[in-house]
Coordinates of C-alpha atoms in Angstrom, one line a residue:
X55 CA -29.3 205.0 183.1
X56 CA -29.8 208.8 183.0
X57 CA -30.8 210.4 186.4
X58 CA -30.7 213.9 184.8
X59 CA -32.9 213.4 181.7
X60 CA -33.6 216.8 180.1
X61 CA -30.9 218.5 182.1
X62 CA -27.9 217.4 180.1
X63 CA -26.9 220.9 178.8
X64 CA -27.2 222.4 182.3
X65 CA -25.2 219.5 183.7
X66 CA -22.3 220.2 181.2
X67 CA -22.3 223.9 182.1
X68 CA -22.3 223.0 185.8
X69 CA -19.4 220.5 185.5
X70 CA -17.3 223.0 183.4
X71 CA -17.7 225.8 185.9
X72 CA -17.6 223.4 188.9
X73 CA -14.4 221.7 187.8
X74 CA -12.7 225.1 187.4
X75 CA -13.9 226.2 190.8
X76 CA -12.7 223.0 192.4
X77 CA -9.3 223.3 190.8
X78 CA -9.1 226.9 192.1
X79 CA -10.1 225.7 195.6
X80 CA -7.4 223.1 195.6
X81 CA -4.8 225.7 194.6
X82 CA -6.0 228.1 197.3
X83 CA -5.9 225.3 199.9
X84 CA -2.2 224.9 199.3
X85 CA -1.7 228.6 199.9
X86 CA -4.0 228.5 202.9
X87 CA -1.8 225.8 204.5
X88 CA 1.1 228.3 204.4
X89 CA -1.1 231.2 205.5
X90 CA -3.8 229.7 207.8
X91 CA -5.0 233.1 209.0
X92 CA -5.5 234.7 205.6
X93 CA -9.1 235.8 205.6
X94 CA -9.1 236.5 201.9
X95 CA -8.2 232.9 201.1
X96 CA -10.8 231.6 203.6
X97 CA -13.4 233.7 201.9
X98 CA -12.5 232.6 198.4
X99 CA -12.6 228.9 199.4
X100 CA -15.9 229.4 201.2
X101 CA -17.4 231.0 198.1
X102 CA -16.1 228.2 196.0
X103 CA -17.9 225.5 198.0
X104 CA -21.0 227.7 198.3
X105 CA -21.2 228.1 194.5
X106 CA -20.7 224.4 193.9
X107 CA -23.4 223.7 196.5
X108 CA -25.8 226.0 194.8
X109 CA -25.4 224.4 191.4
X110 CA -25.7 221.0 192.8
X111 CA -28.9 222.0 194.6
X112 CA -30.4 223.2 191.4
X113 CA -29.6 219.8 189.8
X114 CA -31.0 218.0 192.9
X115 CA -27.6 216.3 193.5
X116 CA -28.4 215.7 197.2
X117 CA -25.3 214.0 198.3
X118 CA -23.0 216.6 196.7
X119 CA -25.1 219.3 198.4
X120 CA -24.7 217.6 201.8
X121 CA -20.9 217.3 201.5
X122 CA -20.4 220.9 200.2
X123 CA -22.7 222.2 203.0
X124 CA -20.6 220.5 205.7
X125 CA -17.3 221.8 204.2
X126 CA -18.9 225.3 203.7
X127 CA -19.9 225.4 207.4
X128 CA -16.4 224.3 208.3
X129 CA -14.9 227.3 206.5
X130 CA -17.5 229.6 207.9
X131 CA -16.3 228.6 211.4
X132 CA -12.6 229.0 210.3
X133 CA -13.1 232.6 209.0
X134 CA -15.1 233.5 212.1
X135 CA -12.3 232.3 214.3
X136 CA -14.3 229.5 215.9
X137 CA -11.9 226.9 214.6
X138 CA -8.1 226.8 214.2
X139 CA -6.6 225.2 211.1
X140 CA -4.1 222.4 211.6
X141 CA -2.5 219.7 209.4
X142 CA -5.1 217.0 210.3
X143 CA -8.0 219.3 209.6
X144 CA -6.4 220.1 206.2
X145 CA -6.3 216.4 205.4
X146 CA -10.0 216.1 206.1
X147 CA -10.7 219.1 203.8
X148 CA -8.5 217.7 201.0
X149 CA -10.3 214.4 201.4
X150 CA -13.6 216.3 201.0
X151 CA -12.4 218.0 197.8
X152 CA -11.3 214.7 196.4
X153 CA -14.7 213.2 197.1
X154 CA -16.4 216.2 195.4
X155 CA -14.3 215.4 192.3
X156 CA -15.4 211.8 192.4
X157 CA -19.0 213.0 192.6
X158 CA -18.3 215.2 189.5
X159 CA -17.3 212.0 187.7
X160 CA -20.7 210.4 188.5
X161 CA -22.5 213.5 187.4
X162 CA -20.5 213.4 184.1
X163 CA -22.1 210.0 183.5
X164 CA -25.6 211.5 184.4
X165 CA -25.8 209.4 187.6
X166 CA -26.7 210.5 191.0
X167 CA -23.4 210.5 193.1
X168 CA -23.3 208.1 196.0
X169 CA -23.0 209.4 199.5
X170 CA -19.7 210.4 200.8
X171 CA -18.0 207.8 203.0
X172 CA -19.3 207.8 206.5
X173 CA -15.8 208.2 208.0
X174 CA -15.4 211.4 206.0
X175 CA -18.7 212.8 207.1
X176 CA -17.9 211.9 210.7
X177 CA -14.6 213.6 210.5
X178 CA -16.1 216.9 209.1
X179 CA -18.9 216.8 211.8
X180 CA -16.3 216.2 214.5
X181 CA -14.3 219.2 213.2
X182 CA -17.4 221.4 213.3
X183 CA -17.9 220.3 216.9
X184 CA -14.4 221.3 217.8
X185 CA -13.2 217.8 218.2
X186 CA -9.8 216.5 217.1
X187 CA -9.6 215.0 213.6
X188 CA -7.1 212.2 213.3
X189 CA -5.3 211.5 210.0
X190 CA -6.7 207.9 209.9
X191 CA -10.2 209.2 210.2
X192 CA -10.1 210.4 206.6
X193 CA -8.5 207.3 205.1
X194 CA -10.9 205.7 202.7
X195 CA -12.2 202.2 203.3
X196 CA -11.2 201.3 199.7
X197 CA -7.6 202.2 200.5
X198 CA -7.6 200.1 203.6
X199 CA -9.0 197.0 201.8
X200 CA -6.8 197.4 198.7
X201 CA -3.9 194.9 198.8
X202 CA -0.5 196.2 197.7
X203 CA 1.3 194.4 194.9
X204 CA 4.6 192.8 195.8
X205 CA 6.5 191.1 193.0
X206 CA 9.1 189.3 195.1
X207 CA 8.9 187.6 198.5
X208 CA 12.3 189.0 199.3
X209 CA 11.0 192.6 199.3
X210 CA 9.5 193.1 202.7
X211 CA 7.7 196.3 203.7
X212 CA 6.4 196.8 207.2
X213 CA 2.7 197.3 207.9
X214 CA 1.0 199.2 210.7
X215 CA -1.1 197.5 213.4
X216 CA -4.5 198.1 211.8
X217 CA -6.6 196.3 214.5
X218 CA -5.0 198.3 217.3
X219 CA -5.5 201.5 215.3
X220 CA -9.1 200.8 214.6
X221 CA -9.9 199.8 218.2
X222 CA -8.2 203.1 219.4
X223 CA -10.3 205.2 217.1
X224 CA -13.7 203.5 217.5
X225 CA -13.4 201.8 220.9
X226 CA -14.8 198.6 219.3
X227 CA -13.2 195.3 218.6
X228 CA -12.4 194.4 215.0
X229 CA -13.7 191.2 213.5
X230 CA -11.1 188.5 212.7
X231 CA -11.2 186.8 209.3
X232 CA -9.2 183.7 208.4
X233 CA -7.1 184.2 205.2
X234 CA -4.9 181.3 204.4
X235 CA -2.5 180.7 207.3
X236 CA -3.0 184.2 208.7
X237 CA -5.6 186.0 210.7
X238 CA -6.6 189.4 209.3
X239 CA -8.7 191.9 211.3
X240 CA -11.2 194.1 209.6
X241 CA -13.7 196.6 210.8
X242 CA -17.2 195.2 211.5
X243 CA -18.9 197.6 209.1
X244 CA -16.7 196.5 206.3
X245 CA -17.6 192.8 206.8
X246 CA -21.2 193.6 206.2
X247 CA -20.5 194.8 202.7
X248 CA -21.4 192.1 200.1
X249 CA -18.3 193.0 198.0
X250 CA -16.1 192.5 201.0
X251 CA -17.6 189.1 201.7
X252 CA -17.4 187.9 198.1
X253 CA -13.9 189.1 197.4
X254 CA -11.5 186.6 199.0
X255 CA -8.6 188.1 200.9
X256 CA -5.3 186.7 199.4
X257 CA -2.9 184.7 201.5
X258 CA 0.1 186.7 202.3
X259 CA 2.3 183.7 202.1
X260 CA 4.6 185.0 204.7
X261 CA 5.1 188.3 202.9
X262 CA 4.1 191.5 204.6
X263 CA 2.2 193.9 202.4
X264 CA 3.0 197.5 202.2
X265 CA 1.0 200.0 204.2
X266 CA -2.3 200.6 202.5
X267 CA -2.3 204.0 204.1
X268 CA 0.2 205.2 201.5
X269 CA -2.0 206.1 198.5
X270 CA -0.8 205.2 194.9
X271 CA -0.9 208.7 193.5
X272 CA -1.6 207.8 190.0
X273 CA 0.0 204.3 190.0
X274 CA -2.4 201.4 189.8
X275 CA -1.8 198.0 191.3
X276 CA -1.4 196.4 187.8
X277 CA 1.4 198.8 186.9
X278 CA 4.0 196.1 186.4
X279 CA 6.9 196.2 183.9
X280 CA 5.8 194.6 180.7
X281 CA 2.2 194.4 181.7
X282 CA -0.1 195.1 178.7
X283 CA -3.4 194.6 180.6
X284 CA -6.0 197.3 180.2
X285 CA -6.1 200.1 182.8
X286 CA -8.2 198.3 185.4
X287 CA -9.8 200.5 188.0
X288 CA -9.7 203.6 185.9
X289 CA -13.0 205.5 185.9
X290 CA -14.9 205.8 182.6
X291 CA -14.7 209.5 182.7
X292 CA -10.9 209.3 182.5
X293 CA -10.9 207.2 179.4
X294 CA -12.2 209.9 177.1
X295 CA -10.7 213.3 176.6
X296 CA -12.4 216.5 177.2
X297 CA -13.5 217.8 173.8
X298 CA -14.5 221.3 175.0
X299 CA -12.3 224.4 175.2
X300 CA -12.7 227.9 176.6
X301 CA -11.7 230.6 174.1
X302 CA -11.2 234.3 174.8
X303 CA -13.9 236.2 172.8
X304 CA -11.3 238.6 171.5
X305 CA -9.6 235.7 169.7
X306 CA -13.0 234.6 168.2
X307 CA -13.6 238.2 167.1
X308 CA -10.3 238.2 165.3
X309 CA -11.2 235.0 163.5
X310 CA -14.6 236.5 162.5
X311 CA -13.0 239.6 161.2
X312 CA -10.4 237.7 159.2
X313 CA -13.2 235.5 157.8
X314 CA -15.1 238.6 156.6
X315 CA -12.0 240.0 154.9
X316 CA -11.4 236.7 153.2
X317 CA -15.0 236.7 152.0
X318 CA -14.4 240.2 150.5
X319 CA -11.2 239.1 148.8
X320 CA -13.0 236.0 147.4
X321 CA -15.7 238.3 145.9
X322 CA -12.9 240.4 144.3
X323 CA -11.3 237.3 142.8
X324 CA -14.6 236.1 141.5
X325 CA -15.1 239.4 139.7
X326 CA -11.6 239.3 138.2
X327 CA -12.2 235.7 137.1
X328 CA -15.3 236.8 135.3
X329 CA -13.4 239.7 133.5
X330 CA -10.6 237.3 132.4
X331 CA -13.1 234.7 131.1
X332 CA -14.7 237.6 129.0
X333 CA -11.3 238.2 127.4
X334 CA -10.0 241.1 129.4
X335 CA -6.3 240.4 130.1
X336 CA -4.7 243.8 130.1
X337 CA -2.0 244.9 132.6
X338 CA -4.5 246.5 135.0
X339 CA -6.5 243.2 135.3
X340 CA -3.3 241.2 135.9
X341 CA -2.0 243.7 138.5
X342 CA -5.4 243.6 140.3
X343 CA -5.3 239.7 140.2
X344 CA -1.8 239.7 141.6
X345 CA -2.7 242.1 144.5
X346 CA -5.8 240.1 145.3
X347 CA -3.9 236.8 145.4
X348 CA -1.2 238.3 147.7
X349 CA -3.9 239.8 150.0
X350 CA -5.6 236.4 150.2
X351 CA -2.3 234.7 151.0
X352 CA -1.7 237.2 153.8
X353 CA -5.2 236.8 155.2
X354 CA -5.1 233.0 155.1
X355 CA -1.8 233.0 157.1
X356 CA -3.3 235.4 159.6
X357 CA -6.5 233.3 159.9
X358 CA -4.4 230.1 160.4
X359 CA -2.4 231.8 163.2
X360 CA -5.6 233.1 164.8
X361 CA -7.3 229.7 164.7
X362 CA -4.2 228.1 166.2
X363 CA -4.3 230.6 169.0
X364 CA -7.9 229.5 169.9
X365 CA -6.4 226.0 170.6
X366 CA -3.7 227.5 172.9
X367 CA -4.3 227.3 176.6
X368 CA -2.3 228.5 179.6
X369 CA -0.3 225.6 180.9
X370 CA -1.1 226.8 184.4
X371 CA -4.5 225.0 184.2
X372 CA -2.4 221.8 184.2
X373 CA 0.2 223.0 186.7
X374 CA -2.3 224.0 189.3
X375 CA -3.2 220.4 189.9
X376 CA 0.2 219.4 191.1
X377 CA 0.9 221.3 194.4
X378 CA -1.8 219.2 196.0
X379 CA -0.3 216.0 194.6
X380 CA 3.2 217.0 196.0
X381 CA 1.7 218.0 199.3
X382 CA -0.3 214.9 199.9
X383 CA 2.5 212.6 198.8
X384 CA 5.1 214.4 200.9
X385 CA 2.8 214.1 204.0
X386 CA 2.4 210.4 203.4
X387 CA 6.1 209.9 203.1
X388 CA 6.9 212.1 206.1
X389 CA 8.7 214.7 204.1
X390 CA 8.5 218.5 204.0
X391 CA 8.2 219.5 200.4
X392 CA 6.9 222.6 198.6
X393 CA 6.2 222.6 194.8
X394 CA 6.9 226.0 193.4
X395 CA 5.3 226.9 190.0
X396 CA 6.4 229.5 187.5
X397 CA 5.5 230.3 183.9
X398 CA 1.9 229.2 184.3
X399 CA 0.8 231.8 181.7
X400 CA 2.8 230.0 179.0
X401 CA 0.4 228.8 176.3
X402 CA 0.5 225.4 174.6
X403 CA -1.8 223.4 172.4
X404 CA -4.8 222.0 174.4
X405 CA -4.4 218.5 173.1
X406 CA -0.8 218.5 174.2
X407 CA -1.8 219.7 177.7
X408 CA -4.0 216.6 178.1
X409 CA -1.2 214.3 177.0
X410 CA 1.3 216.0 179.3
X411 CA -0.6 215.1 182.5
X412 CA 0.7 211.6 183.0
X413 CA 4.4 212.4 182.4
X414 CA 4.4 215.3 184.7
X415 CA 2.6 213.3 187.4
X416 CA 5.4 210.7 187.2
X417 CA 8.2 213.3 187.3
X418 CA 6.8 215.2 190.3
X419 CA 6.0 212.0 192.2
X420 CA 9.6 210.8 191.5
X421 CA 11.0 214.1 192.6
X422 CA 9.2 213.9 196.0
X423 CA 9.8 210.2 196.5
X424 CA 13.3 209.6 195.0
X425 CA 14.8 213.1 194.6
X426 CA 14.4 214.9 197.9
X427 CA 15.5 213.7 201.3
X428 CA 13.7 213.7 204.6
X429 CA 14.0 216.7 206.9
X430 CA 16.4 214.8 209.1
X431 CA 18.6 213.8 206.2
X432 CA 18.7 217.3 204.9
X433 CA 19.6 218.7 208.3
X434 CA 22.5 216.2 208.6
X435 CA 24.1 217.6 205.4
X436 CA 23.4 221.3 206.3
X437 CA 20.4 221.8 204.0
X438 CA 17.1 223.6 204.8
X439 CA 14.5 221.3 206.3
X440 CA 12.0 222.1 203.6
X441 CA 12.7 220.7 200.1
X442 CA 11.8 222.7 197.1
X443 CA 10.6 221.2 193.8
X444 CA 10.3 223.7 190.9
X445 CA 8.0 223.2 188.0
X446 CA 8.4 225.8 185.3
X447 CA 7.4 226.5 181.6
X448 CA 8.6 229.0 179.1
X449 CA 8.6 229.5 175.4
X450 CA 11.9 229.4 173.5
X451 CA 11.4 230.1 169.8
X452 CA 8.9 227.6 168.4
X453 CA 9.3 225.2 171.4
X454 CA 7.9 225.0 174.9
X455 CA 10.5 224.1 177.6
X456 CA 9.2 222.5 180.8
X457 CA 11.6 222.0 183.7
X458 CA 11.2 219.9 186.9
X459 CA 14.0 220.7 189.3
X460 CA 14.6 219.5 192.9
X461 CA 17.2 220.4 195.5
X462 CA 17.6 216.8 196.7
X463 CA 20.4 214.3 196.8
X464 CA 20.9 214.1 193.0
X465 CA 21.9 211.0 191.0
X466 CA 25.3 209.4 190.5
X467 CA 25.9 208.1 187.0
X468 CA 28.1 205.2 188.2
X469 CA 25.3 204.1 190.6
X470 CA 22.8 204.2 187.7
X471 CA 25.1 202.2 185.5
X472 CA 25.7 199.5 188.2
X473 CA 22.0 199.2 188.9
X474 CA 21.1 198.8 185.2
X475 CA 23.7 196.0 184.9
X476 CA 22.4 194.4 188.1
X477 CA 18.9 194.4 186.7
X478 CA 20.0 193.0 183.3
X479 CA 18.9 196.1 181.4
X480 CA 22.3 196.6 179.8
X481 CA 25.5 194.6 179.6
X482 CA 28.7 195.6 181.5
X483 CA 30.4 196.1 178.1
X484 CA 27.7 198.5 176.9
X485 CA 27.7 200.4 180.2
X486 CA 31.4 201.0 180.1
X487 CA 31.0 203.0 176.8
X488 CA 28.3 205.4 178.3
X489 CA 29.1 208.9 179.4
X490 CA 27.5 210.5 182.4
X491 CA 24.5 212.0 180.4
X492 CA 23.8 208.7 178.7
X493 CA 24.1 206.9 182.1
X494 CA 21.5 209.2 183.6
X495 CA 19.2 208.5 180.7
X496 CA 19.1 204.8 181.7
X497 CA 16.4 205.6 184.2
X498 CA 14.1 206.1 181.3
X499 CA 14.3 202.5 180.3
X500 CA 11.5 200.0 181.2
X501 CA 12.1 198.1 184.4
X502 CA 14.6 200.4 185.9
X503 CA 14.3 201.4 189.5
X504 CA 16.8 202.3 192.2
X505 CA 14.4 201.4 195.0
X506 CA 15.3 198.2 196.9
X507 CA 11.8 198.0 198.4
X508 CA 8.5 198.1 196.5
X509 CA 5.9 200.4 197.9
X510 CA 2.6 201.7 196.5
X511 CA 4.5 204.8 195.4
X512 CA 7.5 203.4 193.6
X513 CA 9.9 200.5 193.1
X514 CA 8.3 198.5 190.3
X515 CA 10.4 200.1 187.5
X516 CA 7.5 201.7 185.7
X517 CA 6.8 205.4 185.3
X518 CA 9.9 206.9 183.7
X519 CA 9.7 204.8 180.6
X520 CA 6.0 206.0 180.4
X521 CA 7.4 209.6 180.6
X522 CA 9.8 209.0 177.7
X523 CA 7.2 207.3 175.5
X524 CA 4.5 209.9 176.0
X525 CA 6.9 212.8 175.4
X526 CA 8.2 211.2 172.2
X527 CA 4.5 210.8 171.0
X528 CA 4.3 214.6 171.3
X529 CA 7.4 215.0 169.1
X530 CA 9.3 216.2 172.2
X531 CA 12.6 215.3 173.9
X532 CA 13.6 214.9 177.5
X533 CA 17.0 215.6 179.0
X534 CA 18.4 214.9 182.5
X535 CA 21.1 216.7 184.4
X536 CA 22.1 216.0 188.0
X537 CA 24.7 217.1 190.5
X538 CA 25.2 214.7 193.4
X539 CA 24.3 216.3 196.7
X540 CA 22.7 219.3 194.9
X541 CA 19.7 218.0 193.0
X542 CA 18.4 216.9 189.6
X543 CA 16.7 218.6 186.6
X544 CA 14.5 217.1 184.0
X545 CA 14.0 219.3 180.8
X546 CA 11.2 218.6 178.4
X547 CA 11.2 220.3 175.0
X548 CA 7.9 220.3 173.0
X549 CA 6.7 222.0 169.8
X550 CA 4.2 224.7 170.2
X551 CA 1.6 222.7 168.4
X552 CA 1.2 219.4 166.6
X553 CA -1.4 220.6 164.1
X554 CA 1.1 222.5 161.9
X555 CA 4.5 221.0 161.2
X556 CA 7.5 222.6 159.5
X557 CA 8.9 220.0 157.1
X558 CA 11.6 219.5 154.5
X559 CA 10.4 217.9 151.2
X560 CA 12.6 215.2 149.7
X561 CA 12.2 213.6 146.3
X562 CA 12.6 209.9 145.7
X563 CA 11.7 208.3 142.3
X564 CA 9.5 211.3 141.4
X565 CA 7.6 211.0 144.7
X566 CA 7.8 213.6 147.5
X567 CA 8.3 212.7 151.1
X568 CA 8.3 215.1 154.1
X569 CA 10.6 214.9 157.1
X570 CA 10.3 217.1 160.2
X571 CA 12.4 220.2 159.9
X572 CA 13.2 220.1 163.6
X573 CA 15.4 217.0 163.0
X574 CA 17.4 218.6 160.2
X575 CA 20.8 220.1 161.0
X576 CA 22.2 220.7 157.6
X577 CA 21.6 220.1 153.8
X578 CA 24.6 218.9 151.9
X579 CA 25.7 217.1 148.8
X580 CA 26.7 213.4 148.8
X581 CA 29.2 212.8 146.0
X582 CA 29.8 209.1 145.4
X583 CA 33.6 209.7 145.7
X584 CA 33.2 211.0 149.2
X585 CA 31.5 207.8 150.5
X586 CA 33.6 205.3 152.4
X587 CA 32.7 201.8 153.4
X588 CA 33.2 200.8 157.1
X589 CA 32.1 197.4 158.1
X590 CA 30.1 197.2 154.9
X591 CA 28.2 200.3 155.6
X592 CA 28.4 203.7 153.8
X593 CA 29.8 206.5 155.8
X594 CA 30.9 210.1 155.1
X595 CA 33.2 212.5 156.9
X596 CA 31.6 215.9 157.8
X597 CA 34.0 218.3 159.4
X598 CA 36.0 215.5 161.0
X599 CA 33.0 213.5 162.2
X600 CA 32.4 210.1 160.6
X601 CA 28.6 209.7 160.0
X602 CA 26.6 206.8 158.6
X603 CA 24.8 207.4 155.3
X604 CA 21.3 206.0 155.1
X605 CA 19.3 206.1 151.9
X606 CA 15.7 207.2 152.1
X607 CA 14.9 204.2 149.8
X608 CA 16.4 201.7 152.3
X609 CA 14.5 203.3 155.2
X610 CA 11.1 202.9 153.6
X611 CA 11.9 199.6 151.8
X612 CA 12.0 200.8 148.2
X613 CA 14.5 199.6 145.7
X614 CA 17.3 202.1 145.0
X615 CA 17.4 202.8 141.2
X616 CA 19.9 205.7 141.1
X617 CA 22.7 206.8 143.3
X618 CA 21.5 209.7 145.4
X619 CA 23.8 212.7 145.4
X620 CA 22.1 215.0 148.0
X621 CA 21.6 214.4 151.7
X622 CA 20.2 215.8 154.9
X623 CA 22.3 215.7 158.1
X624 CA 19.7 214.7 160.7
X625 CA 20.0 214.3 164.5
X626 CA 17.7 212.1 166.7
X627 CA 18.6 212.4 170.3
X628 CA 22.4 211.8 170.4
X629 CA 22.5 209.9 167.0
X630 CA 23.5 211.8 163.9
X631 CA 23.3 210.4 160.3
X632 CA 23.0 211.5 156.7
X633 CA 19.7 210.7 154.9
X634 CA 20.3 210.6 151.2
X635 CA 17.7 211.2 148.5
X636 CA 17.3 212.0 144.8
X637 CA 16.6 215.7 145.4
X638 CA 14.8 218.4 147.3
X639 CA 11.4 220.0 146.7
X640 CA 11.7 222.8 149.2
X641 CA 10.3 223.3 152.7
X642 CA 6.9 224.2 154.0
X643 CA 4.6 224.4 157.0
X644 CA 2.0 221.7 156.5
X645 CA -1.2 220.7 158.2
X646 CA -1.0 217.1 159.3
X647 CA -3.8 214.7 158.4
X648 CA -3.7 211.6 160.6
X649 CA -4.4 208.2 159.2
X650 CA -7.0 207.0 161.7
X651 CA -8.0 203.6 160.2
X652 CA -4.7 202.6 158.7
X653 CA -1.2 203.8 159.7
X654 CA 1.8 202.2 157.9
X655 CA 4.9 201.8 160.0
X656 CA 7.1 204.9 159.8
X657 CA 4.3 207.2 158.5
X658 CA 3.2 210.0 160.9
X659 CA 0.5 211.3 158.6
X660 CA -0.2 212.9 155.2
X661 CA -0.5 216.3 153.7
X662 CA -1.2 217.7 150.2
X663 CA 1.2 219.9 148.1
X664 CA 0.2 223.0 146.2
X665 CA 0.0 220.9 143.1
X666 CA -2.5 218.5 144.7
X667 CA 0.0 215.7 145.3
X668 CA -0.4 213.5 148.4
X669 CA 2.7 213.6 150.5
X670 CA 3.6 211.2 153.2
X671 CA 5.1 212.7 156.4
X672 CA 7.7 210.2 157.6
X673 CA 8.2 209.3 161.3
X674 CA 12.0 209.3 161.1
X675 CA 12.4 208.4 164.7
X676 CA 10.4 205.2 164.2
X677 CA 12.1 204.3 161.0
X678 CA 15.6 204.9 162.5
X679 CA 14.6 202.9 165.6
X680 CA 13.5 199.9 163.4
X681 CA 16.8 200.1 161.4
X682 CA 18.8 200.2 164.6
X683 CA 17.2 197.0 165.9

């Protein structure tokens, strides 16, 4: 169903501009909370809602206009001094921006958005009338009805007295509903909903559910370790990726200029080709040919770099989402936390920005929930009441480094090891051989959690394994450092782009294979006399370090016909080994072509050599992981 037939192009333009405006409003709201009397901020936020309202009115999105109009009036009163900003009013405003974003999702599907929840409209109108806005007044009905997932009856989490709270807010008696052996009270208006009547309330079985008031912040109810079910509850608009990109016109002008110069060079080469075919092959012709080919090579490299820059976007567009996430979660947990951003101007490939969202959400949420202490706990150990979480990005060489640092209680390696043993993730024997850095990395394994109680925020042992998996999909690495009592730091290292990959070309049985150059530490010879057998496996000593020698043939399942005499010293995480092959074919920067319909195990993609030969780009991490199992 399309409620906006004939207006699809206008809708896309509105959503692009409106989403940017809304993200900017969210960012400015965080600043406004620190500086509630800043008139410039109030004016910017007012104009943001006013602009969104105007676009929605042009598209006849009535409910969006209504919500924006109420919020716009609210900010008009704030900047005129008729209202005073407080924490509860900020909660109502943030709830309004969240509802606007949900309405954008409906518009993206060309559907008229539904009306904002009545409790939100009432809260905004109450604020306009100068009445007090309670925190519970802006809690969504869906959050109240959503049951929390509890995996074990032994894990008890207290729940607030919802009937008393509802009666205090509305001065009406809630309706009691029989659910199993318990009596559950719900609001009268909720019982009139057909969905509420048809969906049976589960029996608690003597287990208290966690407070529905604590929102999930990115984690869904079906996020259970080992659960392979589809992402239920995710909106359709979240399934597909945004295929649009905003590019500075200067960069497009550069691409256009280079394209024109390449065209001129092509014409010159065509003319020289004609001369050569007519029998002219004197020194002047050959010199002109050499100069034209060199110029074409330079222009193509410059064009390639210019095109890559059009894909680069400031990472700040992603970072700016997270201050609100940290702020809302901290308020729900009763903590005072500020997320500090730096390096927002650092540029990274747009496709990587999209895939970075989930890992960073998990890391920031864990920093607020696990990492930092409450104000009372911090005061007891002599720390400032407000916790600081730093999120930064910077370019180092051909990599982007992202750091998430907190000034919380830190992590103790021995506690991590004991918890991993307790949960059966590793054996006591394996744990005894781990150093402190390896022990901290245990938190990245599936099923690991230090929480004794499950809440809607954490405790199920999912999240950090998702971080590791997603970062590795981006050909990145993640490192953890922590000082007990001082805080923790997570460091993510990512390549600038995934479209072009520096590779080392290896030869095996007259076939070329490419391995990522980022994994190569050294190229060396592997004389048969230097090989030693330890436990039936080939090893070699390199500067006093005993390293396993793996043949490329064994990794890809080929039969070894000759004894390889060259090798590549490679490092994957903390594992080093020598990959032996028949020979080398040089190194190159290749454009990766993905295999969409068929992807053999251990193959990251394909490329083509200058001779027209198809070259497989090997996923060494996957091949080594399979061999390790």
